[in-house]
CSV table of C-alpha atoms and ligand atoms in Angstrom, one decimal:
chain,number,residue,atom,x,y,z
Z,1,MET,CA,99.2,149.6,-5.5
Z,2,LYS,CA,98.3,146.6,-3.2
Z,3,ILE,CA,99.3,146.1,0.8
Z,4,THR,CA,102.0,144.0,0.9
Z,5,ALA,CA,102.4,143.7,4.4
Z,6,ALA,CA,102.2,145.7,7.9
Z,7,ARG,CA,103.5,145.1,10.9
Z,8,LEU,CA,104.1,147.1,14.7
Z,9,ILE,CA,107.2,148.7,16.1
Z,10,ILE,CA,106.2,149.0,19.5
Z,11,CYS,CA,109.6,150.8,20.9
Z,12,SER,CA,110.7,153.2,24.2
Z,13,PRO,CA,113.0,155.6,23.1
Z,14,ASP,CA,112.4,156.9,26.5
Z,15,ARG,CA,108.5,156.9,26.5
Z,16,ASN,CA,106.6,154.0,24.5
Z,17,PHE,CA,105.8,154.3,21.0
Z,18,VAL,CA,103.9,152.1,19.2
Z,19,THR,CA,104.2,152.8,14.8
Z,20,LEU,CA,102.5,151.3,12.4
Z,21,LYS,CA,104.4,150.8,8.7
Z,22,ILE,CA,102.6,150.1,6.3
Z,23,GLU,CA,104.3,148.3,3.4
Z,24,THR,CA,102.7,148.0,-0.4
Z,25,ASP,CA,103.9,146.2,-3.2
Z,26,GLU,CA,105.1,149.2,-5.3
Z,27,GLY,CA,108.5,149.4,-2.7
Z,28,ILE,CA,106.6,152.5,-0.5
Z,29,TYR,CA,105.6,152.3,3.2
Z,30,GLY,CA,103.4,154.8,6.1
Z,31,LEU,CA,103.9,155.3,9.0
Z,32,GLY,CA,101.5,155.8,11.7
Z,33,ASP,CA,101.3,156.2,15.4
Z,34,GLY,CA,99.3,154.4,17.4
Z,35,THR,CA,100.2,155.5,21.0
Z,36,LEU,CA,97.9,155.4,23.3
Z,37,ASN,CA,100.0,156.8,26.4
Z,38,GLY,CA,98.9,154.1,29.9
Z,39,ARG,CA,97.2,151.7,27.5
Z,40,GLU,CA,98.9,150.5,24.5
Z,41,LEU,CA,99.2,147.1,23.8
Z,42,ALA,CA,95.6,147.5,23.9
Z,43,VAL,CA,95.9,149.0,20.6
Z,44,ALA,CA,99.3,146.7,19.6
Z,45,ALA,CA,96.4,144.0,19.5
Z,46,TYR,CA,93.9,145.5,18.9
Z,47,LEU,CA,95.6,146.0,15.3
Z,48,GLU,CA,97.4,143.2,15.0
Z,49,GLU,CA,94.9,141.2,16.0
Z,50,HIS,CA,92.1,142.2,14.0
Z,51,VAL,CA,92.9,144.9,11.5
Z,52,ILE,CA,96.7,143.8,10.5
Z,53,PRO,CA,94.9,140.9,8.9
Z,54,CYS,CA,92.1,142.7,7.3
Z,55,LEU,CA,94.8,144.7,4.8
Z,56,ILE,CA,96.4,142.6,3.1
Z,57,GLY,CA,95.3,142.9,-0.7
Z,58,ARG,CA,94.0,146.8,-0.7
Z,59,ASP,CA,94.3,149.5,-2.7
Z,60,PRO,CA,95.9,151.5,0.3
Z,61,PHE,CA,94.5,155.3,-1.7
Z,62,GLN,CA,90.9,153.6,-1.3
Z,63,ILE,CA,92.0,156.0,1.8
Z,64,GLU,CA,88.1,157.1,3.2
Z,65,ASP,CA,86.7,153.3,1.7
Z,66,ILE,CA,89.9,151.8,4.4
Z,67,TRP,CA,88.7,153.8,7.1
Z,68,GLN,CA,84.3,153.0,6.4
Z,69,TYR,CA,85.5,149.7,6.2
Z,70,LEU,CA,87.3,149.5,9.9
Z,71,TYR,CA,85.0,152.0,11.7
Z,72,ARG,CA,80.9,150.8,10.2
Z,73,GLY,CA,82.7,147.1,9.0
Z,74,ALA,CA,82.9,146.3,13.2
Z,75,TYR,CA,79.4,146.8,14.5
Z,76,TRP,CA,81.2,148.3,17.3
Z,77,ARG,CA,82.2,152.2,17.1
Z,78,ARG,CA,83.7,154.4,18.6
Z,79,GLY,CA,86.7,154.5,22.1
Z,80,PRO,CA,90.0,155.5,22.5
Z,81,VAL,CA,92.1,152.3,21.5
Z,82,THR,CA,89.4,151.6,17.8
Z,83,MET,CA,89.6,154.7,17.4
Z,84,THR,CA,93.0,155.3,17.3
Z,85,ALA,CA,94.6,151.8,15.6
Z,86,ILE,CA,92.2,153.3,13.2
Z,87,ALA,CA,94.6,156.4,12.7
Z,88,ALA,CA,97.2,154.6,12.6
Z,89,VAL,CA,96.3,152.4,10.1
Z,90,ASP,CA,94.8,155.9,8.1
Z,91,VAL,CA,98.3,158.3,9.1
Z,92,ALA,CA,99.8,155.7,7.3
Z,93,LEU,CA,97.8,155.4,4.0
Z,94,TRP,CA,98.3,159.2,3.4
Z,95,ASP,CA,101.8,159.7,4.3
Z,96,ILE,CA,102.6,156.1,1.3
Z,97,LYS,CA,99.8,157.9,-1.3
Z,98,ALA,CA,101.8,161.6,-0.4
Z,99,LYS,CA,105.0,159.7,-1.6
Z,100,ALA,CA,103.5,157.8,-4.9
Z,101,LEU,CA,102.7,161.4,-5.1
Z,102,ASN,CA,105.9,162.5,-4.9
Z,103,THR,CA,104.7,166.0,-2.9
Z,104,PRO,CA,104.3,166.4,0.7
Z,105,LEU,CA,101.3,165.6,2.4
Z,106,TYR,CA,100.2,169.3,3.5
Z,107,ASN,CA,99.4,169.1,-0.8
Z,108,LEU,CA,96.5,166.5,-0.5
Z,109,LEU,CA,94.8,168.5,2.4
Z,110,GLY,CA,94.3,171.0,0.6
Z,111,GLY,CA,97.6,172.7,-0.4
Z,112,ARG,CA,99.3,175.0,1.4
Z,113,SER,CA,97.6,177.9,3.3
Z,114,ARG,CA,100.4,179.2,5.7
Z,115,GLN,CA,104.2,179.9,6.1
Z,116,GLY,CA,104.3,178.1,9.5
Z,117,VAL,CA,101.9,176.6,11.8
Z,118,LEU,CA,102.4,179.0,15.2
Z,119,VAL,CA,102.9,176.8,19.4
Z,120,TYR,CA,103.1,176.7,22.1
Z,121,THR,CA,105.4,175.5,24.5
Z,122,HIS,CA,105.3,174.1,28.3
Z,123,ALA,CA,106.1,176.6,30.9
Z,124,ASN,CA,106.3,175.3,34.4
Z,125,GLY,CA,107.6,175.7,38.1
Z,126,ASN,CA,107.4,174.5,41.1
Z,127,ASP,CA,106.4,178.0,42.5
Z,128,ILE,CA,105.0,181.6,41.1
Z,129,ALA,CA,108.9,182.2,40.8
Z,130,GLU,CA,110.1,179.3,39.4
Z,131,ALA,CA,107.3,179.3,36.1
Z,132,VAL,CA,107.7,182.7,35.5
Z,133,GLU,CA,111.1,182.1,35.0
Z,134,SER,CA,110.1,179.0,33.1
Z,135,VAL,CA,107.7,181.3,30.5
Z,136,GLN,CA,110.5,184.0,30.5
Z,137,GLN,CA,113.6,181.3,29.1
Z,138,HIS,CA,110.8,179.9,26.5
Z,139,MET,CA,110.8,183.9,25.2
Z,140,ALA,CA,113.9,183.5,25.3
Z,141,GLU,CA,114.1,180.5,22.6
Z,142,GLY,CA,111.3,182.2,20.5
Z,143,TYR,CA,108.4,181.2,21.9
Z,144,LEU,CA,105.7,182.9,21.4
Z,145,ALA,CA,103.2,181.6,22.7
Z,146,VAL,CA,102.8,179.3,26.4
Z,147,ARG,CA,101.5,177.0,28.7
Z,148,ALA,CA,102.1,178.0,32.3
Z,149,GLN,CA,101.7,176.0,34.9
Z,150,CYS,CA,102.8,176.2,39.1
Z,151,GLY,CA,102.7,173.5,42.0
Z,152,ILE,CA,99.5,174.9,44.3
Z,153,PRO,CA,101.2,175.2,48.3
Z,154,GLY,CA,99.2,172.1,50.4
Z,155,VAL,CA,99.1,170.0,47.3
Z,156,LYS,CA,101.6,167.8,46.0
Z,157,SER,CA,102.4,166.3,42.8
Z,158,SER,CA,100.7,169.1,41.2
Z,159,TYR,CA,99.8,169.0,37.3
Z,160,GLY,CA,102.5,170.3,34.7
Z,161,VAL,CA,105.5,169.9,36.8
Z,162,PRO,CA,108.2,168.4,37.2
Z,163,LYS,CA,109.6,165.8,39.9
Z,164,ALA,CA,113.3,166.2,40.6
Z,165,GLY,CA,114.5,168.7,37.5
Z,166,LYS,CA,113.8,166.5,35.2
Z,167,PRO,CA,111.5,167.9,32.4
Z,168,TYR,CA,107.8,166.9,32.1
Z,169,GLU,CA,106.6,163.8,31.6
Z,170,PRO,CA,103.3,162.5,33.2
Z,171,ALA,CA,104.2,159.0,32.1
Z,172,GLU,CA,105.9,156.9,35.3
Z,173,ARG,CA,107.4,153.6,34.5
Z,174,GLY,CA,105.6,150.9,37.2
Z,175,LEU,CA,102.1,151.1,38.5
Z,176,PRO,CA,100.2,154.8,38.7
Z,177,SER,CA,101.3,157.0,40.7
Z,178,GLU,CA,99.2,158.9,43.0
Z,179,SER,CA,98.2,162.7,43.3
Z,180,VAL,CA,96.0,164.7,46.1
Z,181,TRP,CA,94.2,167.5,44.3
Z,182,SER,CA,91.8,170.3,46.2
Z,183,THR,CA,90.4,172.8,44.2
Z,184,PRO,CA,89.7,175.9,46.5
Z,185,PRO,CA,93.7,176.7,46.9
Z,186,TYR,CA,94.3,175.6,43.0
Z,187,LEU,CA,91.6,178.8,42.2
Z,188,GLN,CA,93.4,180.9,45.0
Z,189,HIS,CA,96.9,180.4,43.1
Z,190,VAL,CA,97.1,180.0,39.3
Z,191,PRO,CA,95.3,183.4,39.3
Z,192,LYS,CA,98.5,184.7,40.7
Z,193,LEU,CA,100.1,183.3,39.1
Z,194,PHE,CA,98.8,185.2,36.0
Z,195,ALA,CA,99.1,188.2,37.7
Z,196,ALA,CA,102.6,187.3,37.9
Z,197,VAL,CA,103.5,186.0,35.3
Z,198,ARG,CA,101.9,188.8,32.7
Z,199,ASN,CA,104.0,191.6,34.9
Z,200,ALA,CA,106.9,190.3,33.9
Z,201,CYS,CA,106.5,189.4,30.3
Z,202,GLY,CA,104.0,191.7,29.0
Z,203,ASP,CA,101.0,191.9,27.1
Z,204,ASP,CA,102.6,190.5,23.6
Z,205,VAL,CA,103.3,187.2,24.7
Z,206,HIS,CA,100.0,184.2,24.0
Z,207,LEU,CA,99.4,182.8,27.7
Z,208,LEU,CA,97.8,179.7,28.5
Z,209,HIS,CA,96.9,177.3,30.9
Z,210,ASP,CA,95.8,173.6,31.1
Z,211,VAL,CA,93.3,173.4,34.2
Z,212,HIS,CA,93.4,168.6,33.4
Z,213,HIS,CA,89.9,168.5,33.7
Z,214,ARG,CA,89.5,169.2,36.9
Z,215,LEU,CA,86.7,171.4,38.5
Z,216,THR,CA,82.9,171.5,38.1
Z,217,PRO,CA,80.7,173.7,35.7
Z,218,MET,CA,80.8,176.5,38.3
Z,219,GLU,CA,83.9,176.3,39.2
Z,220,ALA,CA,85.1,176.7,35.8
Z,221,ALA,CA,83.5,179.8,35.2
Z,222,ARG,CA,84.6,181.7,38.5
Z,223,LEU,CA,88.5,180.6,37.4
Z,224,GLY,CA,87.6,182.3,34.0
Z,225,LYS,CA,86.2,185.3,35.2
Z,226,ASP,CA,89.3,185.8,37.8
Z,227,LEU,CA,91.7,185.5,34.8
Z,228,GLU,CA,89.9,187.8,32.5
Z,229,PRO,CA,93.0,190.3,33.6
Z,230,TYR,CA,95.5,187.9,32.2
Z,231,ARG,CA,93.9,188.2,28.5
Z,232,LEU,CA,94.2,184.3,28.0
Z,233,PHE,CA,94.7,182.7,24.6
Z,234,TRP,CA,92.6,179.5,26.6
Z,235,MET,CA,91.9,177.7,29.1
Z,236,GLU,CA,92.0,174.1,28.2
Z,237,ASP,CA,89.7,171.1,29.9
Z,238,PRO,CA,87.7,173.1,31.9
Z,239,CYS,CA,85.8,170.3,33.0
Z,240,PRO,CA,85.0,167.0,32.4
Z,241,ALA,CA,83.3,167.2,28.4
Z,242,GLU,CA,81.0,163.2,28.7
Z,243,LEU,CA,78.3,166.7,28.9
Z,244,GLN,CA,79.1,168.6,26.2
Z,245,GLU,CA,76.2,171.1,27.9
Z,246,SER,CA,78.0,171.7,30.7
Z,247,PHE,CA,80.3,174.1,28.5
Z,248,SER,CA,77.3,176.1,28.6
Z,249,LEU,CA,77.2,177.3,32.3
Z,250,ILE,CA,81.3,178.5,32.0
Z,251,ARG,CA,80.0,180.0,28.8
Z,252,GLN,CA,77.7,182.0,29.8
Z,253,HIS,CA,80.6,183.8,32.8
Z,254,THR,CA,84.0,184.2,31.4
Z,255,THR,CA,85.4,185.6,28.4
Z,256,THR,CA,87.6,183.9,29.3
Z,257,PRO,CA,88.3,181.9,25.7
Z,258,ILE,CA,87.9,178.0,25.5
Z,259,ALA,CA,89.9,174.6,24.4
Z,260,THR,CA,88.4,170.9,24.4
Z,261,GLY,CA,88.8,168.0,23.6
Z,262,GLU,CA,92.2,166.0,23.8
Z,263,VAL,CA,91.1,162.7,25.6
Z,264,PHE,CA,87.6,162.6,22.4
Z,265,ASN,CA,88.1,160.0,20.0
Z,266,SER,CA,84.9,160.9,17.5
Z,267,ILE,CA,83.2,164.1,15.9
Z,268,TRP,CA,80.3,162.6,17.7
Z,269,ASP,CA,82.3,163.9,20.4
Z,270,THR,CA,81.9,167.6,20.0
Z,271,HIS,CA,78.5,168.6,17.8
Z,272,ASP,CA,76.7,169.8,20.6
Z,273,LEU,CA,80.4,171.7,22.6
Z,274,ILE,CA,80.6,173.8,18.2
Z,275,ARG,CA,76.9,174.0,17.1
Z,276,ASN,CA,76.8,176.0,20.1
Z,277,GLN,CA,79.5,177.7,19.8
Z,278,TRP,CA,80.4,176.4,23.9
Z,279,ILE,CA,84.5,176.6,23.1
Z,280,ASP,CA,87.0,178.1,21.2
Z,281,TYR,CA,89.6,175.3,20.4
Z,282,LEU,CA,89.4,172.3,19.7
Z,283,ARG,CA,92.5,170.3,21.4
Z,284,MET,CA,91.0,166.9,19.4
Z,285,THR,CA,93.8,165.2,17.9
Z,286,ILE,CA,95.4,163.5,14.8
Z,287,VAL,CA,95.8,160.1,16.7
Z,288,HIS,CA,93.8,159.2,19.2
Z,289,ALA,CA,90.5,160.0,16.2
Z,290,GLY,CA,90.5,158.0,14.1
Z,291,GLY,CA,93.7,159.6,11.9
Z,292,ILE,CA,93.2,162.2,9.7
Z,293,THR,CA,90.1,161.7,7.4
Z,294,HIS,CA,88.2,161.9,10.7
Z,295,ALA,CA,90.6,164.4,12.3
Z,296,LYS,CA,89.5,167.1,8.3
Z,297,LYS,CA,85.0,166.0,9.2
Z,298,ALA,CA,85.5,167.7,12.6
Z,299,ALA,CA,87.7,170.5,11.4
Z,300,ASP,CA,85.6,171.4,8.5
Z,301,PHE,CA,81.7,171.1,11.4
Z,302,ALA,CA,83.9,172.7,14.0
Z,303,SER,CA,85.3,175.4,10.8
Z,304,ILE,CA,81.6,176.9,9.9
Z,305,TYR,CA,80.9,177.6,14.1
Z,306,ASN,CA,84.3,180.0,14.1
Z,307,VAL,CA,86.0,177.2,16.5
Z,308,LYS,CA,88.9,176.9,15.3
Z,309,THR,CA,92.0,173.9,15.9
Z,310,GLY,CA,94.3,173.4,19.0
Z,311,PHE,CA,95.3,169.8,18.9
Z,312,HIS,CA,97.3,167.8,21.6
Z,313,GLY,CA,100.4,167.4,21.3
Z,314,ALA,CA,102.5,166.6,24.0
Z,315,THR,CA,105.4,163.6,24.2
Z,316,ASP,CA,102.6,161.1,24.4
Z,317,LEU,CA,102.0,162.0,20.7
Z,318,SER,CA,104.7,160.8,18.9
Z,319,PRO,CA,107.1,162.7,15.8
Z,320,VAL,CA,104.7,160.7,13.2
Z,321,THR,CA,101.3,162.7,14.4
Z,322,MET,CA,103.9,165.2,15.3
Z,323,ALA,CA,104.2,165.8,11.1
Z,324,ALA,CA,100.8,165.0,10.4
Z,325,ALA,CA,99.4,167.5,12.6
Z,326,LEU,CA,101.4,169.8,11.4
Z,327,HIS,CA,100.6,169.3,7.6
Z,328,PHE,CA,97.4,169.5,8.6
Z,329,GLY,CA,98.5,172.4,10.0
Z,330,THR,CA,99.5,173.9,7.7
Z,331,ALA,CA,96.3,173.6,5.2
Z,332,ILE,CA,93.2,173.3,6.4
Z,333,HIS,CA,92.5,177.4,6.9
Z,334,ASN,CA,90.6,177.1,10.6
Z,335,PHE,CA,93.4,176.2,12.3
Z,336,GLY,CA,95.0,177.8,15.2
Z,337,ILE,CA,98.2,176.7,16.9
Z,338,GLN,CA,99.3,173.5,17.1
Z,339,GLU,CA,101.0,172.2,21.5
Z,340,HIS,CA,104.9,171.5,20.6
Z,341,MET,CA,106.5,169.1,24.0
Z,342,PRO,CA,109.2,168.4,22.6
Z,343,HIS,CA,110.6,165.0,21.7
Z,344,SER,CA,113.9,163.9,23.5
Z,345,LYS,CA,116.6,163.8,22.0
Z,346,LEU,CA,116.8,159.9,21.7
Z,347,THR,CA,113.5,160.3,20.9
Z,348,ASP,CA,114.3,161.9,17.4
Z,349,GLU,CA,117.2,160.0,16.4
Z,350,VAL,CA,114.5,156.6,16.5
Z,351,PHE,CA,112.0,158.7,14.2
Z,352,ARG,CA,113.8,161.4,11.7
Z,353,SER,CA,111.7,164.5,10.7
Z,354,GLY,CA,112.1,166.8,8.1
Z,355,TYR,CA,109.8,169.0,10.8
Z,356,ARG,CA,111.2,173.0,12.3
Z,357,PHE,CA,110.8,174.7,14.4
Z,358,ASP,CA,111.4,178.6,13.6
Z,359,ALA,CA,110.8,182.0,15.4
Z,360,GLY,CA,107.6,180.6,17.5
Z,361,TYR,CA,106.5,178.0,14.4
Z,362,MET,CA,107.1,175.0,13.1
Z,363,MET,CA,107.8,174.4,9.3
Z,364,VAL,CA,106.8,171.7,7.3
Z,365,GLY,CA,109.7,170.0,6.2
Z,366,GLU,CA,109.6,169.7,1.6
Z,367,GLU,CA,109.1,165.6,1.5
Z,368,PRO,CA,107.0,163.5,0.1
Z,369,GLY,CA,104.6,162.8,2.4
Z,370,LEU,CA,104.6,163.1,6.0
Z,371,GLY,CA,108.6,163.8,6.0
Z,372,VAL,CA,109.5,161.4,9.3
Z,373,GLU,CA,111.6,158.3,9.1
Z,374,ILE,CA,111.9,155.6,11.5
Z,375,ASP,CA,115.2,153.5,12.8
Z,376,GLU,CA,114.1,150.4,13.3
Z,377,LYS,CA,117.5,149.3,15.0
Z,378,LEU,CA,117.8,151.8,17.2
Z,379,ALA,CA,114.5,151.2,17.7
Z,380,ALA,CA,114.8,147.8,18.7
Z,381,ARG,CA,117.4,149.3,21.6
Z,382,HIS,CA,114.7,150.7,23.6
Z,383,PRO,CA,111.7,147.8,24.3
Z,384,TYR,CA,108.2,149.0,25.7
Z,385,LYS,CA,108.4,149.0,30.0
Z,386,PRO,CA,105.3,149.0,30.8
Z,387,ALA,CA,104.2,152.5,32.4
Z,388,TYR,CA,101.1,154.2,33.1
Z,389,LEU,CA,100.1,157.5,34.3
Z,390,PRO,CA,99.2,159.0,37.5
Z,391,ILE,CA,95.7,158.9,39.7
Z,392,ALA,CA,94.6,161.4,41.8
Z,393,ARG,CA,92.0,161.6,45.0
Z,394,ARG,CA,91.0,164.6,47.0
Z,395,LEU,CA,92.0,165.1,50.5
Z,396,ASP,CA,89.3,163.3,51.9
Z,397,GLY,CA,91.1,160.0,50.1
Z,398,SER,CA,88.0,160.1,47.2
Z,399,LEU,CA,89.2,159.4,44.0
Z,400,THR,CA,89.2,162.5,41.0
Z,401,ASP,CA,90.4,163.0,37.8
Z,402,TRP,CA,93.6,163.1,37.1
L,1,EZ4,O1,98.1,164.7,30.2
L,1,EZ4,O2,100.0,164.0,27.2
L,1,EZ4,O3,98.4,169.1,27.2
L,1,EZ4,N1,98.4,168.4,27.8
L,1,EZ4,C1,97.8,167.3,28.0
L,1,EZ4,C2,98.8,166.2,28.6
L,1,EZ4,C3,98.4,165.3,28.8
L,1,EZ4,C4,99.3,163.8,28.4
L,1,EZ4,C5,98.3,162.4,28.4
L,1,EZ4,O4,99.1,161.5,28.1
L,1,EZ4,O5,96.8,167.4,29.5
L,1,EZ4,O6,99.9,165.8,29.7
L,2,CO,CO1,95.8,169.1,28.1
């Protein structure tokens, strides 16, 4: 089999997505997601100008070799743009191979290890009462695990809280909006949120919280300790992780489990965190970290240190990535949980996927490959529109991590 063509479908069915379609001489094609929120066209140009011309004529079954060719062959390594572009190619090749062998993708990753993939979704509210109600609503929908975020008094546009009753979607049209951040009220307020949620929702629901890289290691240690009575499933991204040893300090002080890595793009971002057992869950995701080929290596490395996966799954990860993550989670042994922020109706019309939600779990379909189709005509009716993630400033005006 040979790759005959590859092209990009860049569309915005309620939000922007970059999708790569790779075609072969046997009529089988594969889809890969190349969406990097707020930096979409950088990945598109990387693929269009530097990757697609190198793919034509190659054997799509040589997934490992093509991966190494794109990674080592570029000389310049890593980075979110490069690794997202490689992921788009890699996932499309896995899709092609599974379709050619007429089997669902999970069968190429070791086969089925579990019936369904445990997912968590997002609850949020402007205040604690609204957030509690939102957790209860998601439990009523069948979710067994829920992330809770709420507005913080004195903090304008808190992370995770929707504006004007719309579903939460951090990227906004136009240039980046500005939000405000203040650590002291946040550290006071979050334990109160989880006291209220536990009290109203009982002991059984898994509760998660995303700190979104906003604390110092010692502040995160304090928060982890204060949350211990509420037995969280995890505290996510407690502080920025460029300095992996920061997590040593948090770990010494709290038994609240820790998840990190949604912005990682390589196994080299994770290895101190994992080999020192400073984290419990790895959030690094297929689309931003070189695809299934690289994520499988990271997950296998994590498995020997008892670290499980908890992959990123916000709406900026397209249904192509969601399907890939669900096949991956169905197959690997050290799967932990998968984030699930449902896509809009229009997104799900452009990307028709075979997976479905059932009583707290996501089930992959049995179609060959990923089980995702793209409606290119509908996609063309919703062209790309520039959108950015917000930035955050402290009360004194200085820029901080959003
Ligand atoms: O901010 O996906 O856990 N989920 C998150 C997301 C991220 C966005 C960034 O594109 O942190 O809301
Ligand atoms: Co997050």
